[in-house]
Amino acid sequence: MSSPSNDRRIGFIGLGVMGGSLSLNLADNGYQVYAFDLDSKKTEHLINQDALERGDKPQRIFPCTDFKELLEQLPQPRTIILSIPAGAPVDAVCEQLMAAGLNRQDIVVDTGNSLWTDTKEREDRYKEKFNFFSTAVSGGEVGARFGPSLMPSGPKEAWHQLEPIFHAIAAKVDPKTGKPIERFEPGNPVKEGEACATYIGDGGAGHYVKMVHNGIEYADMQLICEAYHLMRSALDMTPAQIADVFRLWDQGPLNSYLIGISAEVLDQVEPENNQPLVDIIVDKAGQKGTGLWTAVSSLQVGAPAPSIAAAVFARGLSSLKDERIEASKVLQGPANKVELEQIEFIGQLEQALYSAKVCAYAQGFHLMDMAAKENGWNLDFAEIAKIWRAGCIIRAGFLQSITEAYQENPDLKNLLVAPYFAEQVNRFQNSWRQIVAKGALVGIPCGAISSALSYYDSYRLEVLPANLLQGQRDFFGAHTFERTDVVGNDKYHVLWSGDRSIVKI
Ligand code: 6PG
């Protein structure tokens, strides 16, 4: 058996869409994959796909019938990657691998969308048995196949063995431009450029970062949907016309994967009746929970992320389709049609969407910052922004600007106050206000765009009405308040039921 440093055998468990794609990505990058799935048809499909792609080159993916066989094929310390549903299956497979002979130095990598607290707990639980590692993967099927963004975390001592593997299969960025280097060709992986994989930390940090990535993804998608809704309903534009606008925006500051695919979806025609596809898709949003987890965490950590929460609420409201149909018969929108000037409106909408998007990212990064402090993680935000520049769902031109903002000031409190973003948002805010106001006037909900504006206004105002709120709390519950005219954190209370004098507590 050759030594682990030049031995490129890896175990892979779970050969569904993501697992199969990651396996082929590993194979393209020179790894021999020993593969197992409970469903032997999936294994067979992957072996056939490997045969198809490699032509007359040697086999790269090898089927295993059980975990024992899989472990026997691998050099020690072994690397075994899991692509299985999050939750109980991860523990079930870990237990079975231990029973099959896993060693203390072996590494098991969970690539699912696991809840970060589960990952943290697993790192602790298995630390005497084997190295439990994780890497969150973003980029969907195509990303997994040709270069995803990876957010690895776990015991640092396992990282040196995994780093070359993850760097090989990750998406790559041109270091000069910060733009993705993309090539979607089996057998010809991108080897040049900076890899979108960086060690995030231990204690579930990687899955936390991926969770926030998904929270931002929810907000970004909802913002785009609100822009679509405004153009569709307030400007009476067709899906194809809106696709043209999105394509134009994709050339400017809004350049992003999500804007690009939105144009493609809007351009798609349903072949049977020649209708825009979007018109035959039922307007009920699904969700698997990562956006919800982000919103919950933001409430728990005390890092306000209202636009991410608004996006989760919007999905929830959309799913109440039957109730909405009934309500539409009872509740009215604006009585008069509001005339909007199309060119002016679209120009304002671009600036509003961009500003709101900056807020969503600002909320996500602020949340990670506060969670890092609470959990003792040393998160490097410039590095995190860097690995989101390619491969992942929220990849966007402006992640290069976020990278630079954190490189210039690693202690940046909020992206909004980074000089580059502050200048832009200050300049765009009037358009943003116009869009929120016009949205309200025409009766089109834009909860994410408007919550972002409220976030911006709340964050920038020196004085908020929380002074009255503290007064209310003190009135009914003697919850006390601090004084603006006294230095320090001394607490005061008004004897509301007595002579209303102010006492220091
Ligand atoms: C990614 C995606 C991916 C997946 C989400 C979708 O980064 O590749 O975020 O993880 O598409 O699970 O989540 P919802 O089903 O909740 O929209």
Coordinates of C-alpha atoms and ligand atoms in Angstrom, one line a residue:
M1 CA 0.0 0.0 0.0
S2 CA 1.4 3.4 -0.9
S3 CA 1.7 6.2 1.6
P4 CA -1.3 8.5 2.2
S5 CA 0.6 11.5 0.8
N6 CA 0.6 10.2 -2.7
D7 CA -2.2 7.7 -2.4
R8 CA -5.4 9.2 -3.8
R9 CA -8.0 6.7 -2.7
I10 CA -11.1 8.2 -1.0
G11 CA -14.2 6.6 0.3
F12 CA -17.6 8.1 -0.6
I13 CA -21.0 7.3 0.9
G14 CA -24.2 8.5 -0.6
L15 CA -24.4 8.7 -4.4
G16 CA -27.4 10.8 -5.0
V17 CA -27.3 13.9 -7.2
M18 CA -24.8 15.8 -5.0
G19 CA -22.8 12.7 -4.0
G20 CA -22.5 11.4 -7.6
S21 CA -21.4 14.9 -8.8
L22 CA -18.8 15.3 -6.1
S23 CA -17.5 11.8 -6.8
L24 CA -17.0 12.6 -10.5
N25 CA -15.4 15.9 -9.5
L26 CA -12.9 13.9 -7.3
A27 CA -12.3 11.5 -10.1
D28 CA -11.6 14.3 -12.6
N29 CA -9.0 15.6 -10.1
G30 CA -7.1 12.3 -10.0
Y31 CA -8.7 10.6 -7.0
Q32 CA -9.9 7.0 -7.0
V33 CA -13.3 6.9 -5.3
Y34 CA -14.5 3.8 -3.4
A35 CA -18.2 4.4 -3.5
F36 CA -21.2 3.1 -1.6
D37 CA -24.9 3.8 -1.6
L38 CA -27.7 1.9 0.1
D39 CA -29.5 2.0 -3.3
S40 CA -27.3 -0.2 -5.6
K41 CA -29.0 1.4 -8.6
K42 CA -27.3 4.7 -7.7
T43 CA -23.9 3.0 -7.5
E44 CA -24.5 1.3 -10.8
H45 CA -25.5 4.6 -12.4
L46 CA -22.4 6.3 -11.2
I47 CA -20.1 3.5 -12.4
N48 CA -21.7 3.8 -15.8
Q49 CA -21.3 7.5 -15.8
D50 CA -17.6 7.2 -14.9
A51 CA -17.2 4.7 -17.8
L52 CA -18.9 7.1 -20.2
E53 CA -16.8 10.0 -19.1
R54 CA -13.4 8.4 -18.9
G55 CA -13.6 6.5 -22.2
D56 CA -10.7 4.1 -22.4
K57 CA -8.8 5.6 -19.5
P58 CA -8.6 3.5 -16.3
Q59 CA -11.6 3.1 -14.0
R60 CA -11.8 5.9 -11.4
I61 CA -14.8 5.0 -9.3
F62 CA -15.1 1.6 -7.7
P63 CA -18.3 0.1 -6.2
C64 CA -18.3 -1.3 -2.7
T65 CA -21.0 -3.5 -1.3
D66 CA -20.7 -2.6 2.3
F67 CA -18.7 -0.4 4.7
K68 CA -16.2 -3.1 5.6
E69 CA -15.2 -3.5 2.0
L70 CA -15.0 0.3 1.6
L71 CA -12.7 0.7 4.6
E72 CA -10.5 -2.2 3.4
Q73 CA -9.9 -0.4 0.1
L74 CA -8.6 2.8 1.7
P75 CA -5.1 3.8 2.9
Q76 CA -4.8 4.8 6.5
P77 CA -5.6 7.4 7.8
R78 CA -8.7 7.0 5.7
T79 CA -10.8 9.8 4.2
I80 CA -14.5 9.0 3.9
I81 CA -16.9 11.6 2.5
L82 CA -20.6 11.5 3.3
S83 CA -23.3 12.9 1.1
I84 CA -26.4 11.8 2.9
P85 CA -29.5 13.5 4.3
A86 CA -28.8 15.7 7.4
G87 CA -29.9 14.6 10.8
A88 CA -30.1 11.0 12.1
P89 CA -28.6 9.3 8.9
V90 CA -25.2 11.0 9.6
D91 CA -25.0 9.4 13.1
A92 CA -26.3 6.1 11.8
V93 CA -23.6 6.0 9.2
C94 CA -20.9 7.1 11.7
E95 CA -21.9 4.3 14.0
Q96 CA -21.9 1.7 11.3
L97 CA -18.5 2.9 10.1
M98 CA -17.1 2.6 13.6
A99 CA -18.5 -1.0 13.8
A100 CA -16.9 -1.7 10.5
G101 CA -13.4 -0.8 11.8
L102 CA -12.9 3.0 11.6
N103 CA -9.7 4.1 13.3
R104 CA -9.0 7.1 15.6
Q105 CA -6.9 8.8 12.9
D106 CA -9.5 8.3 10.1
I107 CA -11.5 11.2 8.9
V108 CA -15.2 11.2 8.1
V109 CA -16.5 14.3 6.3
D110 CA -20.2 15.3 6.4
T111 CA -21.0 17.4 3.3
G112 CA -24.8 17.8 4.0
N113 CA -26.7 20.8 5.1
S114 CA -26.5 19.8 8.7
L115 CA -27.6 22.0 11.6
W116 CA -24.4 23.5 12.9
T117 CA -25.2 22.6 16.5
D118 CA -25.4 18.9 15.4
T119 CA -22.0 19.2 13.8
K120 CA -20.5 20.8 16.9
E121 CA -22.0 18.0 19.0
R122 CA -20.6 15.3 16.6
E123 CA -17.1 16.8 16.7
D124 CA -17.2 16.4 20.5
R125 CA -19.0 13.0 20.6
Y126 CA -16.7 11.3 18.1
K127 CA -13.4 13.0 19.0
E128 CA -12.0 9.9 20.8
K129 CA -13.1 7.6 18.0
F130 CA -12.2 9.3 14.8
N131 CA -12.0 12.8 13.3
F132 CA -15.4 14.0 12.5
F133 CA -15.1 16.8 10.0
S134 CA -17.6 18.6 7.8
T135 CA -17.6 20.7 4.8
A136 CA -20.7 22.5 3.8
V137 CA -21.1 22.6 0.0
S138 CA -22.8 25.3 -2.0
G139 CA -23.4 25.3 -5.7
G140 CA -26.1 22.7 -6.3
E141 CA -25.5 19.8 -8.8
V142 CA -23.4 21.7 -11.3
G143 CA -21.3 23.2 -8.5
A144 CA -20.7 19.8 -7.0
R145 CA -19.7 18.4 -10.4
F146 CA -17.4 21.2 -11.6
G147 CA -16.4 23.3 -8.6
P148 CA -18.5 24.1 -5.5
S149 CA -17.7 26.6 -2.8
L150 CA -16.7 24.7 0.3
M151 CA -16.9 25.7 4.0
P152 CA -14.8 23.1 5.8
S153 CA -14.6 22.8 9.6
G154 CA -13.6 20.4 12.2
P155 CA -10.4 19.3 14.1
K156 CA -7.5 21.3 12.7
E157 CA -5.2 18.3 12.7
A158 CA -7.4 16.7 10.0
W159 CA -7.3 19.7 7.7
H160 CA -3.8 19.1 6.3
Q161 CA -5.0 15.8 4.8
L162 CA -8.2 17.3 3.4
E163 CA -6.8 20.6 2.2
P164 CA -5.4 19.4 -1.1
I165 CA -8.5 17.4 -1.9
F166 CA -10.9 20.3 -1.2
H167 CA -8.7 22.8 -3.0
A168 CA -8.6 20.5 -6.1
I169 CA -12.4 20.0 -6.3
A170 CA -13.5 23.6 -5.3
A171 CA -14.5 26.4 -7.6
K172 CA -11.7 28.7 -8.7
V173 CA -11.4 32.5 -8.9
D174 CA -9.1 34.6 -11.0
P175 CA -7.1 36.3 -8.3
K176 CA -6.6 39.4 -10.4
T177 CA -10.2 40.1 -11.2
G178 CA -12.0 38.2 -8.4
K179 CA -14.2 36.7 -11.1
P180 CA -15.0 32.9 -11.3
I181 CA -13.0 30.8 -13.7
E182 CA -15.6 28.5 -15.0
R183 CA -15.3 25.4 -17.2
F184 CA -18.1 22.8 -17.2
E185 CA -16.2 20.0 -19.1
P186 CA -16.0 16.5 -17.7
G187 CA -12.3 15.4 -17.5
N188 CA -11.0 18.9 -17.8
P189 CA -11.3 20.5 -14.3
V190 CA -10.2 24.1 -13.6
K191 CA -6.8 23.8 -11.9
E192 CA -5.7 27.4 -12.0
G193 CA -6.8 30.3 -9.8
E194 CA -7.7 30.6 -6.1
A195 CA -9.7 27.8 -4.6
C196 CA -13.1 28.6 -3.0
A197 CA -12.3 26.4 0.1
T198 CA -10.8 27.8 3.3
Y199 CA -10.7 26.3 6.8
I200 CA -13.4 28.0 8.8
G201 CA -12.8 26.7 12.3
D202 CA -14.1 24.0 14.6
G203 CA -17.2 23.7 16.7
G204 CA -19.6 23.6 13.8
A205 CA -18.3 26.9 12.4
G206 CA -18.4 25.8 8.8
H207 CA -22.0 24.7 8.9
Y208 CA -22.9 28.0 10.7
V209 CA -21.3 30.0 7.9
K210 CA -23.1 27.9 5.3
M211 CA -26.4 28.4 7.2
V212 CA -25.8 32.2 7.0
H213 CA -24.9 31.8 3.3
N214 CA -28.3 30.2 2.8
G215 CA -30.0 32.9 4.9
I216 CA -28.5 35.5 2.5
E217 CA -29.5 33.3 -0.4
Y218 CA -33.1 33.4 0.8
A219 CA -33.0 37.2 1.1
D220 CA -31.2 37.7 -2.3
M221 CA -33.8 35.4 -4.0
Q222 CA -36.7 37.2 -2.4
L223 CA -35.4 40.6 -3.3
I224 CA -35.1 39.6 -6.9
C225 CA -38.7 38.1 -6.8
E226 CA -40.0 41.4 -5.4
A227 CA -38.3 43.3 -8.2
Y228 CA -39.9 40.9 -10.7
H229 CA -43.3 41.3 -9.0
L230 CA -43.1 45.1 -9.2
M231 CA -42.2 45.1 -12.9
R232 CA -44.7 42.4 -13.7
S233 CA -47.7 43.9 -11.8
A234 CA -47.0 47.6 -11.5
L235 CA -45.4 48.1 -15.0
D236 CA -47.4 45.3 -16.8
M237 CA -44.2 43.9 -18.2
T238 CA -44.0 40.4 -19.7
P239 CA -41.6 37.8 -18.3
A240 CA -39.4 38.0 -21.4
Q241 CA -39.2 41.8 -21.0
I242 CA -38.2 41.4 -17.3
A243 CA -35.6 38.8 -18.4
D244 CA -34.1 41.5 -20.6
V245 CA -33.9 43.9 -17.7
F246 CA -32.3 41.2 -15.5
R247 CA -29.7 40.5 -18.2
L248 CA -28.9 44.2 -18.4
W249 CA -28.6 44.4 -14.6
D250 CA -26.3 41.4 -14.7
Q251 CA -23.8 43.5 -16.6
G252 CA -23.7 46.1 -13.7
P253 CA -23.4 46.2 -9.9
L254 CA -26.1 43.5 -9.6
N255 CA -24.0 41.0 -11.5
S256 CA -24.7 37.6 -9.9
Y257 CA -25.6 34.0 -10.5
L258 CA -29.1 34.5 -9.1
I259 CA -29.9 37.4 -11.4
G260 CA -28.6 35.4 -14.3
I261 CA -30.7 32.3 -13.6
S262 CA -33.7 34.5 -12.9
A263 CA -33.5 35.8 -16.5
E264 CA -33.2 32.2 -17.7
V265 CA -36.3 31.1 -15.7
L266 CA -38.3 34.1 -17.0
D267 CA -37.3 33.4 -20.6
Q268 CA -38.3 29.7 -20.4
V269 CA -41.5 28.8 -22.3
E270 CA -43.7 25.9 -21.5
P271 CA -43.7 23.9 -24.8
E272 CA -47.2 22.5 -24.8
N273 CA -49.1 25.7 -24.7
N274 CA -46.4 28.2 -25.4
Q275 CA -46.9 30.1 -22.2
P276 CA -44.1 31.6 -20.0
L277 CA -43.0 28.8 -17.7
V278 CA -43.2 31.1 -14.7
D279 CA -46.9 31.5 -15.3
I280 CA -47.6 27.8 -14.8
I281 CA -45.4 27.4 -11.7
V282 CA -47.6 27.4 -8.6
D283 CA -46.7 30.4 -6.4
K284 CA -46.0 28.4 -3.2
A285 CA -42.4 28.5 -2.1
G286 CA -40.8 25.4 -0.6
Q287 CA -38.0 25.5 2.0
K288 CA -35.8 23.0 3.7
G289 CA -35.1 25.1 6.8
T290 CA -31.7 26.8 6.5
G291 CA -33.2 30.2 6.1
L292 CA -35.4 29.6 9.1
W293 CA -32.4 28.5 11.1
T294 CA -30.6 31.7 10.2
A295 CA -33.5 33.9 11.2
V296 CA -33.9 32.0 14.5
S297 CA -30.1 32.3 15.2
S298 CA -30.2 36.1 14.4
L299 CA -32.9 36.5 17.1
Q300 CA -31.0 34.3 19.5
V301 CA -27.7 36.0 19.0
G302 CA -29.2 39.5 18.9
A303 CA -27.8 40.3 15.5
P304 CA -30.8 41.8 13.6
A305 CA -31.3 40.2 10.2
P306 CA -34.8 41.5 9.3
S307 CA -34.4 41.1 5.5
I308 CA -33.4 37.4 5.9
A309 CA -36.4 36.9 8.3
A310 CA -38.6 38.8 5.8
A311 CA -37.6 36.4 3.1
V312 CA -38.5 33.4 5.3
F313 CA -41.9 35.0 6.1
A314 CA -42.5 35.7 2.4
R315 CA -42.0 32.0 1.7
G316 CA -44.4 31.2 4.5
L317 CA -47.1 33.6 3.3
S318 CA -46.7 32.3 -0.3
S319 CA -47.5 28.8 0.9
L320 CA -50.9 30.0 2.3
K321 CA -52.3 29.9 -1.2
D322 CA -55.8 28.7 -0.4
E323 CA -56.2 31.4 2.3
R324 CA -54.8 34.0 0.0
I325 CA -57.4 33.1 -2.7
E326 CA -60.1 33.5 -0.1
A327 CA -58.7 36.8 1.3
S328 CA -58.4 38.2 -2.3
K329 CA -62.2 38.2 -2.4
V330 CA -62.5 40.2 0.8
L331 CA -59.5 42.4 1.1
Q332 CA -58.9 45.3 -1.3
G333 CA -55.8 46.8 -2.8
P334 CA -55.4 50.4 -3.8
A335 CA -58.5 51.9 -5.3
N336 CA -56.8 53.8 -8.1
K337 CA -54.3 52.7 -10.6
V338 CA -51.0 54.4 -10.0
E339 CA -49.2 55.4 -13.2
L340 CA -45.5 54.8 -13.2
E341 CA -42.9 55.9 -15.7
Q342 CA -41.3 52.7 -16.8
I343 CA -37.7 53.8 -17.5
E344 CA -37.5 55.9 -14.4
F345 CA -39.0 53.1 -12.3
I346 CA -36.6 50.4 -13.6
G347 CA -33.6 52.7 -12.9
Q348 CA -34.8 53.3 -9.3
L349 CA -35.5 49.6 -8.9
E350 CA -31.9 48.6 -9.9
Q351 CA -30.5 50.9 -7.2
A352 CA -33.1 49.8 -4.6
L353 CA -32.4 46.2 -5.3
Y354 CA -28.6 46.7 -5.0
S355 CA -29.0 48.7 -1.7
A356 CA -31.3 46.1 -0.2
K357 CA -28.9 43.4 -1.3
V358 CA -26.0 45.2 0.5
C359 CA -28.2 45.2 3.6
A360 CA -28.9 41.5 3.4
Y361 CA -25.2 40.7 3.1
A362 CA -24.4 43.2 5.9
Q363 CA -27.0 41.4 8.1
G364 CA -25.5 38.0 7.4
F365 CA -21.9 39.1 8.0
H366 CA -22.9 41.0 11.2
L367 CA -24.7 37.8 12.4
M368 CA -21.6 35.7 11.7
D369 CA -19.5 38.2 13.6
M370 CA -21.7 38.1 16.7
A371 CA -22.1 34.4 16.6
A372 CA -18.3 34.0 16.3
K373 CA -17.8 36.1 19.5
E374 CA -20.4 34.0 21.3
N375 CA -18.9 30.7 20.2
G376 CA -15.2 31.5 20.3
W377 CA -14.7 31.2 16.5
N378 CA -12.0 33.2 14.8
L379 CA -13.8 33.9 11.5
D380 CA -11.9 35.6 8.8
F381 CA -14.6 37.6 6.9
A382 CA -12.4 38.5 3.9
E383 CA -11.7 34.8 3.5
I384 CA -15.4 33.9 3.7
A385 CA -16.3 36.6 1.2
K386 CA -13.5 35.2 -1.0
I387 CA -14.8 31.6 -1.1
W388 CA -18.3 32.9 -2.0
R389 CA -17.0 34.6 -5.1
A390 CA -17.4 31.4 -7.2
G391 CA -19.1 28.1 -7.1
C392 CA -21.8 29.0 -4.6
I393 CA -25.4 30.1 -5.1
I394 CA -24.8 33.7 -3.9
R395 CA -21.8 34.2 -6.1
A396 CA -21.8 37.8 -7.3
G397 CA -19.5 40.4 -8.6
F398 CA -19.8 42.5 -5.5
L399 CA -18.4 39.8 -3.3
Q400 CA -15.0 41.0 -4.5
S401 CA -15.9 44.4 -3.0
I402 CA -16.9 42.7 0.3
T403 CA -13.6 40.9 0.3
E404 CA -11.8 44.2 -0.2
A405 CA -13.8 45.9 2.5
Y406 CA -12.8 43.2 5.1
Q407 CA -9.2 43.2 3.9
E408 CA -9.1 46.9 4.4
N409 CA -10.7 46.6 7.8
P410 CA -10.9 43.1 9.4
D411 CA -12.8 44.7 12.4
L412 CA -15.5 46.3 10.2
K413 CA -18.6 46.5 12.4
N414 CA -21.1 46.5 9.5
L415 CA -20.6 46.4 5.7
L416 CA -22.9 49.4 5.4
V417 CA -20.2 51.6 7.0
A418 CA -17.4 50.4 4.8
P419 CA -16.5 53.5 2.7
Y420 CA -17.2 51.8 -0.7
F421 CA -20.7 50.6 0.3
A422 CA -21.6 53.7 2.4
E423 CA -20.9 55.9 -0.6
Q424 CA -23.1 53.7 -2.9
V425 CA -26.0 53.3 -0.5
N426 CA -26.0 57.0 0.3
R427 CA -26.2 57.7 -3.4
F428 CA -28.9 55.1 -4.1
Q429 CA -31.1 55.7 -1.0
N430 CA -33.5 58.1 -2.7
S431 CA -34.3 55.6 -5.4
W432 CA -34.8 52.9 -2.7
R433 CA -37.3 55.1 -0.9
Q434 CA -39.1 55.8 -4.1
I435 CA -39.5 52.1 -4.8
V436 CA -40.7 51.3 -1.2
A437 CA -43.2 54.1 -1.4
K438 CA -44.4 53.2 -4.9
G439 CA -44.6 49.6 -3.9
A440 CA -46.9 50.5 -1.1
L441 CA -49.0 52.8 -3.3
V442 CA -49.5 50.1 -6.0
G443 CA -50.2 47.4 -3.3
I444 CA -47.3 45.1 -4.3
P445 CA -45.6 43.6 -1.2
C446 CA -41.9 44.2 -1.0
G447 CA -41.2 43.0 2.5
A448 CA -37.5 42.3 1.9
I449 CA -36.7 45.5 0.0
S450 CA -38.6 47.6 2.6
S451 CA -37.3 45.8 5.7
A452 CA -33.8 46.4 4.3
L453 CA -34.6 50.1 4.1
S454 CA -35.8 50.1 7.6
Y455 CA -32.7 48.3 8.7
Y456 CA -30.6 51.0 6.9
D457 CA -32.5 53.8 8.5
S458 CA -32.4 52.2 11.9
Y459 CA -28.7 51.6 11.7
R460 CA -27.9 55.1 10.6
L461 CA -30.1 57.0 13.0
E462 CA -28.4 58.3 16.1
V463 CA -31.6 58.3 18.1
L464 CA -34.4 55.7 17.9
P465 CA -37.7 55.6 19.7
A466 CA -36.3 53.0 22.1
N467 CA -36.2 55.8 24.7
L468 CA -40.0 55.8 24.8
L469 CA -39.9 52.0 24.8
Q470 CA -37.6 52.0 27.9
G471 CA -40.0 54.5 29.5
Q472 CA -42.9 52.1 28.8
R473 CA -41.0 49.2 30.3
D474 CA -40.1 51.2 33.3
F475 CA -43.8 52.3 33.7
F476 CA -45.4 48.8 33.8
G477 CA -42.5 46.7 35.0
A478 CA -39.9 48.9 36.8
H479 CA -37.4 47.6 34.2
T480 CA -35.3 50.8 34.7
F481 CA -33.5 52.9 32.1
E482 CA -30.1 54.6 31.6
R483 CA -29.9 58.4 31.3
T484 CA -28.4 60.4 28.4
D485 CA -27.1 63.0 30.7
V486 CA -25.1 60.6 32.9
V487 CA -21.9 58.9 31.9
G488 CA -21.9 55.1 32.6
N489 CA -24.5 52.4 32.8
D490 CA -26.3 53.4 36.1
K491 CA -29.9 52.4 36.1
Y492 CA -32.8 54.7 37.0
H493 CA -36.5 54.1 37.8
V494 CA -39.4 56.6 38.0
L495 CA -41.7 56.1 41.0
W496 CA -44.7 56.0 38.6
S497 CA -47.3 55.1 41.2
G498 CA -45.8 57.5 43.8
D499 CA -44.5 61.0 43.4
R500 CA -42.9 60.2 40.1
S501 CA -39.5 61.2 41.3
I502 CA -36.5 59.5 39.6
V503 CA -34.4 57.1 41.8
K504 CA -31.1 55.6 41.0
I505 CA -31.2 51.8 41.4
Ligands
6PG1 C1 -26.5 25.8 -2.0 C2 -28.0 25.8 -1.7 C3 -28.4 24.4 -1.3 C4 -29.8 24.2 -1.5 C5 -30.7 24.7 -0.4 C6 -32.0 25.2 -0.8 O1 -25.8 26.6 -1.4 O2 -26.1 25.1 -2.9 O3 -28.2 26.7 -0.6 O4 -27.8 24.2 -0.1 O5 -30.3 24.6 -2.7 O6 -30.8 23.6 0.5 O7 -32.7 25.4 0.3 P1 -34.3 25.6 0.3 O8 -34.8 24.3 -0.2 O9 -34.6 25.8 1.7 O10 -34.6 26.7 -0.6

